PDB file of C-alpha atoms and ligand atoms in Angstrom:
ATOM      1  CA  UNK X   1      -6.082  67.726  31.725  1.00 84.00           C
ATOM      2  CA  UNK X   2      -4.919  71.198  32.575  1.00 90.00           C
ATOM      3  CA  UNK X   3      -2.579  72.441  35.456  1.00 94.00           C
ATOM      4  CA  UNK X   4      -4.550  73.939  38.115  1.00 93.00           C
ATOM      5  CA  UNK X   5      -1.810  76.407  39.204  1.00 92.00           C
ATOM      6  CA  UNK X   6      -0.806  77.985  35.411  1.00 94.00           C
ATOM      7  CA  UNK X   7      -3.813  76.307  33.245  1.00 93.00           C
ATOM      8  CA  UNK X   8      -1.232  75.211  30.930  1.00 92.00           C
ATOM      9  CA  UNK X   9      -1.585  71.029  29.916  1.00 89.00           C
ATOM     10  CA  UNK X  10      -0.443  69.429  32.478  1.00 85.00           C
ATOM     11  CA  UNK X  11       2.881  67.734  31.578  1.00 86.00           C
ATOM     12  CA  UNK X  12       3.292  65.351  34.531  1.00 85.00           C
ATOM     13  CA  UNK X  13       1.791  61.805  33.892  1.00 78.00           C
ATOM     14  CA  UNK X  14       0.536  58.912  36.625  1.00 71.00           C
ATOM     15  CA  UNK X  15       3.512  57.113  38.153  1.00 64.00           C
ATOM     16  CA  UNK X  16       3.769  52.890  37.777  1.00 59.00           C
ATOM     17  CA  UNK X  17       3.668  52.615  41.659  1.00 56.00           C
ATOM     18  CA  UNK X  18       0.189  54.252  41.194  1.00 55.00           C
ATOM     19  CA  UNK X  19      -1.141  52.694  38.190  1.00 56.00           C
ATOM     20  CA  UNK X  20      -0.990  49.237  39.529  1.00 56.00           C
ATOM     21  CA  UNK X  21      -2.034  50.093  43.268  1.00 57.00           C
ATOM     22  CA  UNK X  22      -5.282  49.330  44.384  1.00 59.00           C
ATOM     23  CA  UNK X  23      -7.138  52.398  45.063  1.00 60.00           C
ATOM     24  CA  UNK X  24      -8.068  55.425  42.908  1.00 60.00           C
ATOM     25  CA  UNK X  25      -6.405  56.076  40.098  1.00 65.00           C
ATOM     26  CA  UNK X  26      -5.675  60.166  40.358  1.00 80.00           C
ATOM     27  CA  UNK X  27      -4.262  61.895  37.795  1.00 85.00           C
ATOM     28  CA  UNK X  28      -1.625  64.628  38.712  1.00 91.00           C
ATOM     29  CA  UNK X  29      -3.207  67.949  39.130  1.00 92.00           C
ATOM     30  CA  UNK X  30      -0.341  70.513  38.653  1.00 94.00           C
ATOM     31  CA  UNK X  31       2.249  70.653  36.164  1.00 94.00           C
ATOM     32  CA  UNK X  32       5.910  70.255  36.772  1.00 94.00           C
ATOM     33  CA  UNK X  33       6.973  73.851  36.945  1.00 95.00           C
ATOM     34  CA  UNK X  34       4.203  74.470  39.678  1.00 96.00           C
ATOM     35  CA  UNK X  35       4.657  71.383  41.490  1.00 96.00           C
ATOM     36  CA  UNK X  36       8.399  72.815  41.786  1.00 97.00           C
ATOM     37  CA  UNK X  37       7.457  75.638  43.950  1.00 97.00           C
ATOM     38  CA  UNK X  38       6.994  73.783  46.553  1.00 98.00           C
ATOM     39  CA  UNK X  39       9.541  71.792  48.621  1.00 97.00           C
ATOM     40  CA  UNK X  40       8.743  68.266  48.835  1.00 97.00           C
ATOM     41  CA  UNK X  41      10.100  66.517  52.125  1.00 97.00           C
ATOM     42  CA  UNK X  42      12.540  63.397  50.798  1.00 94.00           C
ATOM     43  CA  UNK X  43      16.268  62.557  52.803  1.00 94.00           C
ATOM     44  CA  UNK X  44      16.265  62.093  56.170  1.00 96.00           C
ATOM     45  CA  UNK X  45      13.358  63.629  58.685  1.00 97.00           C
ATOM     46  CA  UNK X  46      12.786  63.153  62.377  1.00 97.00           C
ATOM     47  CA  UNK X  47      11.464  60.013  62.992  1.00 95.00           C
ATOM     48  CA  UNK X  48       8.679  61.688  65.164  1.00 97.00           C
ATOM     49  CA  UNK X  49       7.450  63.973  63.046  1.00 98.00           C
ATOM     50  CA  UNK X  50       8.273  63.790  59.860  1.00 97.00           C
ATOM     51  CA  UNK X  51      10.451  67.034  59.767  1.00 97.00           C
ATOM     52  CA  UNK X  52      13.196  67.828  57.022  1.00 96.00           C
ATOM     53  CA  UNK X  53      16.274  67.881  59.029  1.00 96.00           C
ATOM     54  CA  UNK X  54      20.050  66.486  58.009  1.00 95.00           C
ATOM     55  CA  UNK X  55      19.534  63.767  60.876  1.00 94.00           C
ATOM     56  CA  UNK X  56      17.148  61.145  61.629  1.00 92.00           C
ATOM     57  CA  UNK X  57      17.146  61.864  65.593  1.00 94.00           C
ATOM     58  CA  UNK X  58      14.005  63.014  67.552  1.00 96.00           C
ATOM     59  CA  UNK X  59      14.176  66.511  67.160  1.00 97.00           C
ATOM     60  CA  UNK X  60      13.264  69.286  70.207  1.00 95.00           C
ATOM     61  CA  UNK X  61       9.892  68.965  69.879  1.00 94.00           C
ATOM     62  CA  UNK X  62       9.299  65.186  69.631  1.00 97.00           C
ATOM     63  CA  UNK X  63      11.666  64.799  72.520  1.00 96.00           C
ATOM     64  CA  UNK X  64       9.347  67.483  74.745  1.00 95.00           C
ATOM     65  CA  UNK X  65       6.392  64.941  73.150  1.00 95.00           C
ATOM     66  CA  UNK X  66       8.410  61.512  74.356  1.00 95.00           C
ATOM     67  CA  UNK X  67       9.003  63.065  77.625  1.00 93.00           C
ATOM     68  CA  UNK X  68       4.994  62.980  78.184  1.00 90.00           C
ATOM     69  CA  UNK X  69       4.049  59.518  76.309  1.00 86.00           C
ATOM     70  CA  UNK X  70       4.190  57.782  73.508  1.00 86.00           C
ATOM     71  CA  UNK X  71       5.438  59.768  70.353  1.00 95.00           C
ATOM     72  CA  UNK X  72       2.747  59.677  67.695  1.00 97.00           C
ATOM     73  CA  UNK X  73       4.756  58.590  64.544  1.00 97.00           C
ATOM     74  CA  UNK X  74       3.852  61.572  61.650  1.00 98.00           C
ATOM     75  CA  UNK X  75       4.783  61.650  57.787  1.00 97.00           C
ATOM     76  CA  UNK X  76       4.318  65.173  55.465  1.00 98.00           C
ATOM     77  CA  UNK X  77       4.511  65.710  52.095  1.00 97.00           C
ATOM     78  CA  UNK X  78       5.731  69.013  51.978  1.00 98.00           C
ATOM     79  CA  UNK X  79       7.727  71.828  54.123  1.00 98.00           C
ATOM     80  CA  UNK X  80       5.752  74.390  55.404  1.00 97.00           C
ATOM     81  CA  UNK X  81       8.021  77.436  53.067  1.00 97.00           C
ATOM     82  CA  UNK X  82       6.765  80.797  51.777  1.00 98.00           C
ATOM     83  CA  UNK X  83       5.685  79.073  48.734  1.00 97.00           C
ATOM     84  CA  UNK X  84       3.075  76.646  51.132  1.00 98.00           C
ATOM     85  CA  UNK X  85       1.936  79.099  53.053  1.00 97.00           C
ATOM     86  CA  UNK X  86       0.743  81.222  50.317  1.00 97.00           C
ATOM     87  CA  UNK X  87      -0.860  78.137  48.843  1.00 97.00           C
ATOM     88  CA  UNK X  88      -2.664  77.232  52.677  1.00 96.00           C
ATOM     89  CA  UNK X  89      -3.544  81.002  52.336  1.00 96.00           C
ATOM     90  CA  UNK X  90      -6.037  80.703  49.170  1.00 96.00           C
ATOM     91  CA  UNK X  91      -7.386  77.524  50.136  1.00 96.00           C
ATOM     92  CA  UNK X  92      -8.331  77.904  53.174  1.00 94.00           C
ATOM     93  CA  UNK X  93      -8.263  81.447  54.179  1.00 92.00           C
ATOM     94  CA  UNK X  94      -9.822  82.560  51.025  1.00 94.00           C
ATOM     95  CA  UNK X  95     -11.200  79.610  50.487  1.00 94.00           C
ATOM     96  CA  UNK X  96     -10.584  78.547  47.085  1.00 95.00           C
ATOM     97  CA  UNK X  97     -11.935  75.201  47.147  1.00 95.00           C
ATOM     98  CA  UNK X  98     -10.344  74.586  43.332  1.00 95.00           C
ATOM     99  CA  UNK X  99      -7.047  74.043  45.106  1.00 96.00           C
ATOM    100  CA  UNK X 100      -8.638  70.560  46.988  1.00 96.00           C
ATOM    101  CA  UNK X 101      -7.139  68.228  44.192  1.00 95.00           C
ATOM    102  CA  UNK X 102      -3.514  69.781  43.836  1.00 96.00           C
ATOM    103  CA  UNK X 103      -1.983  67.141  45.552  1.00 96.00           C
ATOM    104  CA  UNK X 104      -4.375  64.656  45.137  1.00 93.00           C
ATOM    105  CA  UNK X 105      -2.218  62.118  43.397  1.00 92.00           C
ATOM    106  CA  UNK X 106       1.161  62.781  45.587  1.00 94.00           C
ATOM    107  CA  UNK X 107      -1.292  61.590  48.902  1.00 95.00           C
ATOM    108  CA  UNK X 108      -3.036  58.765  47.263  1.00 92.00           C
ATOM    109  CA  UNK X 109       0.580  57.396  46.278  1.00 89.00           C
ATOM    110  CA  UNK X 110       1.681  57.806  49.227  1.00 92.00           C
ATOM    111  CA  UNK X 111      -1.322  56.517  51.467  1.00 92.00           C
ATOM    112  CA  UNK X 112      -2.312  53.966  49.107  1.00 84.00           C
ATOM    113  CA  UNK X 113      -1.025  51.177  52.212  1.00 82.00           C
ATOM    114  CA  UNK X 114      -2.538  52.621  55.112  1.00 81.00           C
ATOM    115  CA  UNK X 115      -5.473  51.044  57.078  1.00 86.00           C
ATOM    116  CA  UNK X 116      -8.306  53.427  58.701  1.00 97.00           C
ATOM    117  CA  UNK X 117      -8.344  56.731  57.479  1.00 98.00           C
ATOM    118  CA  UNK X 118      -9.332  59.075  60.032  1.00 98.00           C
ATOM    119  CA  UNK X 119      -9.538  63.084  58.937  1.00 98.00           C
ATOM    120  CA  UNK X 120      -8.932  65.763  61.749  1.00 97.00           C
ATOM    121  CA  UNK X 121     -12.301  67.281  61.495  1.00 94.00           C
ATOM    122  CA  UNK X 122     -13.324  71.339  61.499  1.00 87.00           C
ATOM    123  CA  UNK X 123     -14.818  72.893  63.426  1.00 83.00           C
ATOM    124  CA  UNK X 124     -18.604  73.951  62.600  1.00 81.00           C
ATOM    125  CA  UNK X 125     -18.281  77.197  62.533  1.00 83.00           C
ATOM    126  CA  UNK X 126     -15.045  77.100  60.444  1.00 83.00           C
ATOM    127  CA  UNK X 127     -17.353  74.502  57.982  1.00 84.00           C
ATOM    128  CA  UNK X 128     -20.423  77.101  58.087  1.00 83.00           C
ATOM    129  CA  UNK X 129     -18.171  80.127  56.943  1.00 85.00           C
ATOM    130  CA  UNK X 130     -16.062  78.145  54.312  1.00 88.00           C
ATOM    131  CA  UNK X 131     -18.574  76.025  52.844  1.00 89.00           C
ATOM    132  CA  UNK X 132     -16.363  73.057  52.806  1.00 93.00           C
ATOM    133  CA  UNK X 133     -14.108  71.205  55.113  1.00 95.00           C
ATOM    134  CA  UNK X 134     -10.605  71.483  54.048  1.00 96.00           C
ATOM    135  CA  UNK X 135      -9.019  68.246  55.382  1.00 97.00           C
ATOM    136  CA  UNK X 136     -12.088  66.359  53.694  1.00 96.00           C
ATOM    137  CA  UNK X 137     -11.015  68.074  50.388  1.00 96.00           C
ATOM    138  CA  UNK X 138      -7.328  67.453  50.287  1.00 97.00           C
ATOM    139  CA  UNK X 139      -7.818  63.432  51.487  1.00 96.00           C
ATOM    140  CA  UNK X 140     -11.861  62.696  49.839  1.00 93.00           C
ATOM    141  CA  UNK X 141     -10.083  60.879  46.979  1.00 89.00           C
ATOM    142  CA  UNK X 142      -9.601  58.436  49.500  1.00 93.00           C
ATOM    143  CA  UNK X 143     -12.114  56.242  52.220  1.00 94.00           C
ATOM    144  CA  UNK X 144     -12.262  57.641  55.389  1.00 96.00           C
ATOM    145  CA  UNK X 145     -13.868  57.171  58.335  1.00 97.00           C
ATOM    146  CA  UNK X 146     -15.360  60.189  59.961  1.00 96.00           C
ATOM    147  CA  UNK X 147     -14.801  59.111  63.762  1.00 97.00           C
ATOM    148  CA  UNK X 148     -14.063  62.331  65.484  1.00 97.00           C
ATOM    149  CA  UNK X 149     -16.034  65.523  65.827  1.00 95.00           C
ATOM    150  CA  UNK X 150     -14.645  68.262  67.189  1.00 90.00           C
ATOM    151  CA  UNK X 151     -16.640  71.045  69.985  1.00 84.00           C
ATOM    152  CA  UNK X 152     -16.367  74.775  68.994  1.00 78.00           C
ATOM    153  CA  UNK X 153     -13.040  76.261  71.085  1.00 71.00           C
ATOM    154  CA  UNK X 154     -13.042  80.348  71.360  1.00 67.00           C
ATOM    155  CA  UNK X 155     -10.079  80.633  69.438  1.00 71.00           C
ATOM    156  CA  UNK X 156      -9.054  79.411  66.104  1.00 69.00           C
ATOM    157  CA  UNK X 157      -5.423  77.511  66.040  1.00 69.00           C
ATOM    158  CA  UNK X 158      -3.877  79.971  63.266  1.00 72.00           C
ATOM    159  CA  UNK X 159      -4.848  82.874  65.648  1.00 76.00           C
ATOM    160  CA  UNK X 160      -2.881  81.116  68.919  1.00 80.00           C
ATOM    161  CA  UNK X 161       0.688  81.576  69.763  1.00 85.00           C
ATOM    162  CA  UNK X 162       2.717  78.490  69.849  1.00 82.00           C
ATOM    163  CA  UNK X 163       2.315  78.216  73.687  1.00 83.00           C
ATOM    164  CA  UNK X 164      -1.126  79.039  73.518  1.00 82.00           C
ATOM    165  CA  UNK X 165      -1.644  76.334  71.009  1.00 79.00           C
ATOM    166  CA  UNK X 166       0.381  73.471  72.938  1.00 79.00           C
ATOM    167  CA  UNK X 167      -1.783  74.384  75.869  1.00 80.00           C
ATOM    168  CA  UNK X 168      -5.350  73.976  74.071  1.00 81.00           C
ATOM    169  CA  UNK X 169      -7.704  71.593  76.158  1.00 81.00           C
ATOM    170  CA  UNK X 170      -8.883  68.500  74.605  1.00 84.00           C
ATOM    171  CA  UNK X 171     -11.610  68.950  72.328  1.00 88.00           C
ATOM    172  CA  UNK X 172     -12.551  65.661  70.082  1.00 95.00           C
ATOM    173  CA  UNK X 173     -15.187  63.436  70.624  1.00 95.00           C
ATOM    174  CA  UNK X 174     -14.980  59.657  69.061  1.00 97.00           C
ATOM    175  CA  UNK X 175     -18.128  58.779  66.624  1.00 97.00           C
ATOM    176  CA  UNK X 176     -17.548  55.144  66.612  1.00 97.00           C
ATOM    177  CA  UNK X 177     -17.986  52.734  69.124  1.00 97.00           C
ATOM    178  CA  UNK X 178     -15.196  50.248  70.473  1.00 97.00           C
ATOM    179  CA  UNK X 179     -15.954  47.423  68.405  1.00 97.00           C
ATOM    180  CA  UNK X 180     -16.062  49.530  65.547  1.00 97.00           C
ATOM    181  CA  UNK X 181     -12.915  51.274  65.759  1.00 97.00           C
ATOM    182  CA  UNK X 182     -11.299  47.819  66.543  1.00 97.00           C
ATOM    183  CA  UNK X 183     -11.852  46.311  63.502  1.00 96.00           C
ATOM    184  CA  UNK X 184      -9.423  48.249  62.532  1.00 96.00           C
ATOM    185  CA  UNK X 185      -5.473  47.336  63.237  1.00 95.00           C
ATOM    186  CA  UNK X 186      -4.114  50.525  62.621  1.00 97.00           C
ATOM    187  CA  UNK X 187      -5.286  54.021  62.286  1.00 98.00           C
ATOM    188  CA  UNK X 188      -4.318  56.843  60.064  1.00 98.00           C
ATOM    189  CA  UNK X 189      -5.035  60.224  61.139  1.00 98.00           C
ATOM    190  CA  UNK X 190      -5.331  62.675  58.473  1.00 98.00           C
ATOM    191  CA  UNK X 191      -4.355  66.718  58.761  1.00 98.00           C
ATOM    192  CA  UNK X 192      -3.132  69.716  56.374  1.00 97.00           C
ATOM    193  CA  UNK X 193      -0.824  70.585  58.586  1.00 97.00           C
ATOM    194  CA  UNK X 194       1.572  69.703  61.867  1.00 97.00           C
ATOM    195  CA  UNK X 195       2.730  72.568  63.519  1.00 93.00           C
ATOM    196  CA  UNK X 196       3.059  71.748  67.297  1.00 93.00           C
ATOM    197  CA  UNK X 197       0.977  68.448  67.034  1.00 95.00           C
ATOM    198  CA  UNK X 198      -1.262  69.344  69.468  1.00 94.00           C
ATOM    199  CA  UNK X 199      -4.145  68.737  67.322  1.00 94.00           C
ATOM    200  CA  UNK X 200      -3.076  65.433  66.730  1.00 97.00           C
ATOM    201  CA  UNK X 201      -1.818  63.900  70.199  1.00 96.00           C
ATOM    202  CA  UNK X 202      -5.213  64.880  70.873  1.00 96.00           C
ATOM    203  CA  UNK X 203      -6.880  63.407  68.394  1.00 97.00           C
ATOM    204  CA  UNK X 204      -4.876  60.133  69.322  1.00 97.00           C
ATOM    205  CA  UNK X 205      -5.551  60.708  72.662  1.00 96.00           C
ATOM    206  CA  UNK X 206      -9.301  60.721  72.242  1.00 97.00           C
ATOM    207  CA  UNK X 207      -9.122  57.516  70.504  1.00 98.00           C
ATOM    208  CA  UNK X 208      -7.146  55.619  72.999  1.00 97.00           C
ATOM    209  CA  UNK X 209      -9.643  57.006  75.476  1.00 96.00           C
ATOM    210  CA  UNK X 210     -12.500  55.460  73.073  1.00 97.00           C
ATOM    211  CA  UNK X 211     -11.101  52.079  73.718  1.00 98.00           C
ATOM    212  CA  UNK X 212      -9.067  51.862  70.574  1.00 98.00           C
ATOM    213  CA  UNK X 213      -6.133  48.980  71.202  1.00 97.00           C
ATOM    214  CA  UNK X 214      -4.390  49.127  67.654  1.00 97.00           C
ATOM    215  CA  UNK X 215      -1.511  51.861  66.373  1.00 97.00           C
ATOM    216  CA  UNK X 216      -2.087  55.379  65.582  1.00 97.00           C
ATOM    217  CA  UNK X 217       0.436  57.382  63.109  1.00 97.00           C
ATOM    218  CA  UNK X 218      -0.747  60.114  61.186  1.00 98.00           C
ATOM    219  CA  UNK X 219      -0.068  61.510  57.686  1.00 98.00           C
ATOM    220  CA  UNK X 220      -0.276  65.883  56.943  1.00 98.00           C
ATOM    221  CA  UNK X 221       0.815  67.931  53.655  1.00 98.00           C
ATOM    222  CA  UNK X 222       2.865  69.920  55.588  1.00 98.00           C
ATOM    223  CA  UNK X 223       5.169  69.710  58.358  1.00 97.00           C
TER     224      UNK X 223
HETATM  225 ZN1   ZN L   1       1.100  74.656  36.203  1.00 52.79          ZN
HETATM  226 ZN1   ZN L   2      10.073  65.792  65.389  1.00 52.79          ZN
END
């Protein structure tokens, strides 16, 4: 298979941990010299939020988010560098849908435990101009369950400051009904990218709302 970053073979091969999970087997996408660009997230993080930091304490943020409720308990992949934002860039601003499967083997890995998948969903007009919905691409390898829909707000997130975007109303709507979303235990929910976590407490929000009684975390590429 070739790299999707250089075209060169790809020179990376499927880990054990991956081979004998249950799952999809996904084969690694980029090679090992374009995987390097990017800084994966590994030592200690906060325990809120899954930011690279040299301590495991709550850090400024999470504490602001403790101070109104429960913490929601995130996990990245990646740190959102120069390198990641020039890769969030072509995917979705120029909307390079090739790019969907570049990590595709790092999140399986890593998600291969988790119960109820639930993807932070676009909005429609986002969906009509890219043709695709990005969150959908980068987690599709593996089952979801599409239990939110989100209303059309008059400003995209990348174009808000970060006070505008911590202030955004509450704008998901849950799919499923009670007893359906309470089969499941636990929920998972699913984003590129966790910049203030608004999105997300939101998300979680909107499910607890629904009647949901289990745990919520939630997984992104990037923090
Ligand atoms: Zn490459
Ligand atoms: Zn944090």
């Amino acid at each position: 298979m070739r790299c999707i970053g250089c075209d060169r073979p790809t020179d990376r091969s499927l880990q054990l941990t991956t081979l004998f999970a249950h799952g999809p087997l996904l084969a690694p996408r980029l090679c090992h010299s374009c995987l390097s660009r990017f800084c994966l997230i590994t030592g200690a993080t906060c325990v809120g939020c899954g930011r690279m930091q040299p301590t495991e304490q709550l850090c400024s943020d999470c504490r602001k988010w403790e101070h109104q409720g429960r913490l929601l308990h995130n996990r990245a992949l990646f740190a959102y560098d120069a390198s990641m934002k020039a890769w969030i860039y072509q995917y979705k601003g120029l909307g390079d849908y090739r790019l969907h499967v570049a990590f595709q083997d790092l999140i399986a890995a890593r998600l291969r435990h988790a119960a109820a998948l639930v993807p932070i969903p676009s909005e429609p007009k986002h969906f009509e101009l890219r043709g695709f919905d990005p969150i959908i691409g980068l987690f599709g390898c593996l089952r979801l369950r599409s239990w939110l829909r989100k209303t059309a707000t008059e400003r995209p997130q990348a174009q808000k400051t970060r006070q505008e975007r911590l202030k955004t109303p509450q704008s998901f709507h849950v799919l499923a009904s009670e007893q359906m979303l309470n089969r499941a235990r636990q929920i998972t929910l699913l984003d590129d990218l966790y910049t203030t976590g608004r999105t997300l407490y939101h998300a979680r929000d909107a499910l607890v709302a629904a009647g949901f009684k289990g745990t919520i975390d939630s997984f992104t590429l990037i923090r």
